[in-house]
Coordinates of C-alpha atoms in Angstrom, one line a residue:
M1 CA -11.7 -1.9 -7.6
A2 CA -10.1 -5.3 -7.6
D3 CA -10.3 -7.3 -4.4
V4 CA -6.7 -7.7 -3.2
G5 CA -7.7 -10.5 -0.8
L6 CA -8.7 -12.8 -3.6
A7 CA -5.2 -12.7 -5.1
E8 CA -3.6 -14.1 -2.0
T9 CA -3.7 -17.5 -0.3
G10 CA -2.8 -18.5 3.2
D11 CA -2.9 -16.6 6.4
L12 CA -2.3 -13.2 4.9
A13 CA -5.5 -13.1 2.8
F14 CA -8.1 -12.7 5.6
P15 CA -6.3 -10.2 7.9
R16 CA -5.5 -8.0 4.9
K17 CA -9.1 -8.0 3.8
V18 CA -10.3 -7.2 7.3
A19 CA -7.7 -4.4 7.5
M20 CA -8.9 -3.0 4.2
L21 CA -12.5 -3.0 5.3
M22 CA -11.6 -1.3 8.5
W23 CA -9.6 1.3 6.6
L24 CA -12.5 2.0 4.3
M25 CA -14.9 2.3 7.2
V26 CA -12.6 4.8 9.0
R27 CA -12.0 6.7 5.8
D28 CA -15.8 6.9 5.0
F29 CA -16.6 7.9 8.5
G30 CA -14.1 10.8 8.3
L31 CA -15.5 11.8 5.0
Y32 CA -19.1 11.8 6.4
Q33 CA -17.9 14.0 9.3
I34 CA -16.2 16.5 7.0
V35 CA -19.4 16.6 4.8
G36 CA -21.6 17.1 7.8
V37 CA -19.4 19.9 9.2
S38 CA -19.2 21.7 5.9
S39 CA -23.0 21.4 5.2
F40 CA -23.8 23.7 8.2

């Protein structure tokens, strides 16, 4: 997956990268919870 943050310059690049990382963390955490629940 290409890093969208690298394609931008200025004030938008860093906040977007942080927002993307937070989204990935939240999504992965949700997936781990679903896998944990379905494994029992």
